[in-house]
Tab-separated table of C-alpha atoms in Angstrom:
chain	number	residue	atom	x	y	z
A	1	UNK	CA	-0.006	-0.001	0.005
A	2	UNK	CA	1.214	3.473	-0.825
A	3	UNK	CA	-0.159	6.947	-0.684
A	4	UNK	CA	-0.177	8.137	-4.312
A	5	UNK	CA	-0.445	11.824	-3.640
A	6	UNK	CA	-1.616	13.927	-0.783
A	7	UNK	CA	-3.880	16.778	-1.862
A	8	UNK	CA	-4.233	19.625	0.602
A	9	UNK	CA	-6.342	18.463	3.548
A	10	UNK	CA	-8.464	21.543	2.970
A	11	UNK	CA	-9.420	20.247	-0.484
A	12	UNK	CA	-10.178	16.548	-0.246
A	13	UNK	CA	-9.147	13.228	1.245
A	14	UNK	CA	-5.914	11.780	-0.227
A	15	UNK	CA	-5.601	9.086	-2.849
A	16	UNK	CA	-4.787	5.705	-1.301
A	17	UNK	CA	-3.584	2.646	-3.198
A	18	UNK	CA	-4.636	-0.850	-2.148
A	19	UNK	CA	-4.353	-4.327	-3.652
A	20	UNK	CA	-6.363	-4.101	-6.903
A	21	UNK	CA	-8.190	-0.962	-5.785
A	22	UNK	CA	-7.542	2.677	-5.111
A	23	UNK	CA	-9.501	5.140	-3.010
A	24	UNK	CA	-9.898	8.871	-3.484
A	25	UNK	CA	-12.210	11.604	-2.364
A	26	UNK	CA	-15.448	11.992	-4.353
A	27	UNK	CA	-15.491	14.666	-7.054
A	28	UNK	CA	-18.268	16.234	-9.121
A	29	UNK	CA	-16.946	14.350	-12.154
A	30	UNK	CA	-17.952	11.105	-10.433
A	31	UNK	CA	-21.630	12.026	-10.392
A	32	UNK	CA	-22.910	10.083	-13.428
A	33	UNK	CA	-21.094	6.857	-12.568
A	34	UNK	CA	-22.016	7.120	-8.868
A	35	UNK	CA	-25.697	7.824	-9.574
A	36	UNK	CA	-25.939	4.922	-12.030
A	37	UNK	CA	-24.239	2.470	-9.654
A	38	UNK	CA	-26.375	3.542	-6.702
A	39	UNK	CA	-29.597	3.454	-8.775
A	40	UNK	CA	-28.875	-0.042	-10.103
A	41	UNK	CA	-28.006	-1.193	-6.579
A	42	UNK	CA	-30.908	0.463	-4.725
A	43	UNK	CA	-32.765	-2.769	-3.797
A	44	UNK	CA	-29.488	-4.430	-2.824
A	45	UNK	CA	-28.320	-1.525	-0.605
A	46	UNK	CA	-31.608	-0.406	0.982
A	47	UNK	CA	-31.747	-3.092	3.726
A	48	UNK	CA	-28.312	-2.008	5.017
A	49	UNK	CA	-28.497	1.803	4.784
A	50	UNK	CA	-30.411	4.793	6.145
A	51	UNK	CA	-33.467	5.706	4.080
A	52	UNK	CA	-32.417	7.594	0.962
A	53	UNK	CA	-33.780	11.148	0.532
A	54	UNK	CA	-36.212	11.486	-2.387
A	55	UNK	CA	-33.679	13.562	-4.369
A	56	UNK	CA	-30.626	11.496	-3.348
A	57	UNK	CA	-29.511	10.608	-6.875
A	58	UNK	CA	-29.914	14.082	-8.394
A	59	UNK	CA	-26.968	16.201	-9.515
A	60	UNK	CA	-27.886	18.997	-7.079
A	61	UNK	CA	-27.997	16.563	-4.129
A	62	UNK	CA	-24.626	15.161	-5.184
A	63	UNK	CA	-23.214	18.714	-5.359
A	64	UNK	CA	-24.422	19.323	-1.786
A	65	UNK	CA	-22.887	16.010	-0.778
A	66	UNK	CA	-19.504	17.055	-2.210
A	67	UNK	CA	-19.680	20.374	-0.329
A	68	UNK	CA	-20.408	18.496	2.938
A	69	UNK	CA	-17.542	16.119	2.235
A	70	UNK	CA	-15.066	18.941	1.620
A	71	UNK	CA	-16.159	20.755	4.791
A	72	UNK	CA	-15.866	17.540	6.826
A	73	UNK	CA	-12.323	16.891	5.595
A	74	UNK	CA	-11.300	20.528	6.176
A	75	UNK	CA	-12.669	20.346	9.738
A	76	UNK	CA	-11.096	16.915	10.438
A	77	UNK	CA	-14.532	15.392	11.114
A	78	UNK	CA	-14.806	12.804	8.330
A	79	UNK	CA	-12.883	11.448	5.353
A	80	UNK	CA	-15.060	10.099	2.529
A	81	UNK	CA	-13.610	7.912	-0.230
A	82	UNK	CA	-14.879	6.280	-3.368
A	83	UNK	CA	-13.429	2.836	-4.160
A	84	UNK	CA	-12.230	2.257	-7.724
A	85	UNK	CA	-11.115	-0.995	-9.323
A	86	UNK	CA	-7.489	-0.516	-10.332
A	87	UNK	CA	-7.623	-2.374	-13.677
A	88	UNK	CA	-10.251	-0.136	-15.327
A	89	UNK	CA	-10.903	2.617	-12.764
A	90	UNK	CA	-14.542	1.534	-12.415
A	91	UNK	CA	-16.313	2.918	-9.358
A	92	UNK	CA	-17.205	-0.077	-7.191
A	93	UNK	CA	-18.324	1.493	-3.893
A	94	UNK	CA	-17.313	3.784	-1.082
A	95	UNK	CA	-15.816	3.996	2.397
A	96	UNK	CA	-16.218	6.790	4.922
A	97	UNK	CA	-14.207	7.492	8.042
A	98	UNK	CA	-16.612	9.536	10.151
A	99	UNK	CA	-17.087	10.797	13.701
A	100	UNK	CA	-13.387	11.607	14.040
A	101	UNK	CA	-12.705	12.181	17.729
A	102	UNK	CA	-9.537	13.828	18.976
A	103	UNK	CA	-8.475	14.562	22.560
A	104	UNK	CA	-8.442	11.563	24.843
A	105	UNK	CA	-10.437	9.331	22.463
A	106	UNK	CA	-8.502	9.485	19.149
A	107	UNK	CA	-10.953	7.341	17.175
A	108	UNK	CA	-13.227	7.249	14.151
A	109	UNK	CA	-15.973	5.112	12.670
A	110	UNK	CA	-15.765	3.206	9.410
A	111	UNK	CA	-18.684	2.718	7.038
A	112	UNK	CA	-18.621	1.149	3.560
A	113	UNK	CA	-20.780	-0.013	0.669
A	114	UNK	CA	-20.356	-1.762	-2.693
A	115	UNK	CA	-22.546	-1.674	-5.752
A	116	UNK	CA	-24.442	-4.925	-6.251
A	117	UNK	CA	-22.394	-6.123	-9.241
A	118	UNK	CA	-19.156	-5.599	-7.268
A	119	UNK	CA	-20.224	-7.041	-3.897
A	120	UNK	CA	-18.556	-10.183	-2.621
A	121	UNK	CA	-15.504	-9.821	-4.907
A	122	UNK	CA	-13.025	-8.565	-2.321
A	123	UNK	CA	-12.946	-4.896	-3.336
A	124	UNK	CA	-14.273	-3.593	-0.042
A	125	UNK	CA	-11.936	-5.858	1.930
A	126	UNK	CA	-8.944	-4.488	0.018
A	127	UNK	CA	-10.188	-0.925	0.460
A	128	UNK	CA	-10.550	-1.378	4.226
A	129	UNK	CA	-7.094	-2.937	4.426
A	130	UNK	CA	-5.688	0.095	2.593
A	131	UNK	CA	-7.467	2.540	4.926
A	132	UNK	CA	-6.199	1.027	8.172
A	133	UNK	CA	-2.619	2.394	7.817
A	134	UNK	CA	-4.080	5.770	6.820
A	135	UNK	CA	-6.149	5.890	10.009
A	136	UNK	CA	-3.263	4.998	12.287
A	137	UNK	CA	-0.241	6.493	10.496
A	138	UNK	CA	-1.631	9.597	8.789
A	139	UNK	CA	-4.600	10.577	10.957
A	140	UNK	CA	-2.703	9.374	14.054
A	141	UNK	CA	-5.802	7.810	15.589
A	142	UNK	CA	-5.783	5.016	18.163
A	143	UNK	CA	-9.054	3.203	17.399
A	144	UNK	CA	-11.074	2.421	14.279
A	145	UNK	CA	-14.530	1.001	14.873
A	146	UNK	CA	-17.317	-0.279	12.641
A	147	UNK	CA	-20.778	-1.669	13.200
A	148	UNK	CA	-23.031	-3.871	11.095
A	149	UNK	CA	-26.416	-5.490	11.307
A	150	UNK	CA	-26.244	-8.900	12.989
A	151	UNK	CA	-27.491	-10.674	9.837
A	152	UNK	CA	-24.988	-8.960	7.528
A	153	UNK	CA	-22.560	-11.852	7.233
A	154	UNK	CA	-20.657	-10.283	4.312
A	155	UNK	CA	-19.904	-7.180	6.324
A	156	UNK	CA	-18.808	-9.169	9.365
A	157	UNK	CA	-16.513	-11.221	7.106
A	158	UNK	CA	-14.876	-8.043	5.736
A	159	UNK	CA	-14.134	-6.777	9.224
A	160	UNK	CA	-12.782	-10.099	10.502
A	161	UNK	CA	-10.534	-10.502	7.437
A	162	UNK	CA	-9.120	-7.043	8.112
A	163	UNK	CA	-8.252	-7.799	11.747
A	164	UNK	CA	-11.186	-6.186	13.534
A	165	UNK	CA	-12.328	-7.745	16.807
A	166	UNK	CA	-15.983	-8.194	17.676
A	167	UNK	CA	-16.640	-6.175	20.822
A	168	UNK	CA	-20.325	-6.391	21.518
A	169	UNK	CA	-23.889	-5.634	20.664
A	170	UNK	CA	-25.325	-2.108	20.486
A	171	UNK	CA	-29.105	-1.952	20.868
A	172	UNK	CA	-30.991	0.471	18.622
A	173	UNK	CA	-27.664	1.791	17.367
A	174	UNK	CA	-28.517	3.224	13.935
A	175	UNK	CA	-31.674	4.051	11.997
A	176	UNK	CA	-31.439	1.724	8.996
A	177	UNK	CA	-34.056	1.608	6.257
A	178	UNK	CA	-36.460	3.554	8.479
A	179	UNK	CA	-36.082	1.457	11.655
A	180	UNK	CA	-33.798	1.669	14.699
A	181	UNK	CA	-31.663	-1.431	14.417
A	182	UNK	CA	-29.304	-3.293	16.708
A	183	UNK	CA	-25.718	-3.626	15.481
A	184	UNK	CA	-22.671	-5.760	16.193
A	185	UNK	CA	-19.698	-3.519	17.039
A	186	UNK	CA	-16.173	-4.258	15.844
A	187	UNK	CA	-12.907	-2.387	16.371
A	188	UNK	CA	-9.206	-2.482	15.599
A	189	UNK	CA	-6.622	-0.589	17.623
A	190	UNK	CA	-3.353	0.930	16.466
A	191	UNK	CA	-1.394	-1.697	18.423
A	192	UNK	CA	-3.409	-4.698	17.245
A	193	UNK	CA	-1.562	-7.154	14.973
A	194	UNK	CA	-2.186	-6.474	11.275
A	195	UNK	CA	-3.266	-9.216	8.890
């Protein structure tokens, strides 16, 4: 894994190279490919995500999303990434490092998704593996946590393959697809062995 180039933190998240994938901050030029992938994957993604706003896939909503992303990076609150397949630069999904906490906590939360045609092919696993050194070496955080629905076996497999430890069960943790849902919480610490 290598950091390809580091754009000013005030502009966007950096570009990160993984095994067969690369990650970079979303840009307006990604809109058409992103909207198509999300639209084609709507039924696949809906059970695992918050309810989508009615205008979620519009260009204006995407523009607002990019503005929020840039502000979050600038304020060291979140680092959004799109995942691209290295061989053809196809957009396959996304990862977000959110809820960045400094001070005595030094942690953040990982979320991720893959378009339906790219799910189960290892792209998200490779993206998460590439992000772990960024979290600990570049952001200088101590803890990276993630949570998934108890029945989401694919997501649990990604986290276990990447060295996360299952820590417990959080009741009513996130509002997913219109309902407060319990989640299984996982975490990896800076000092944990890397796989």
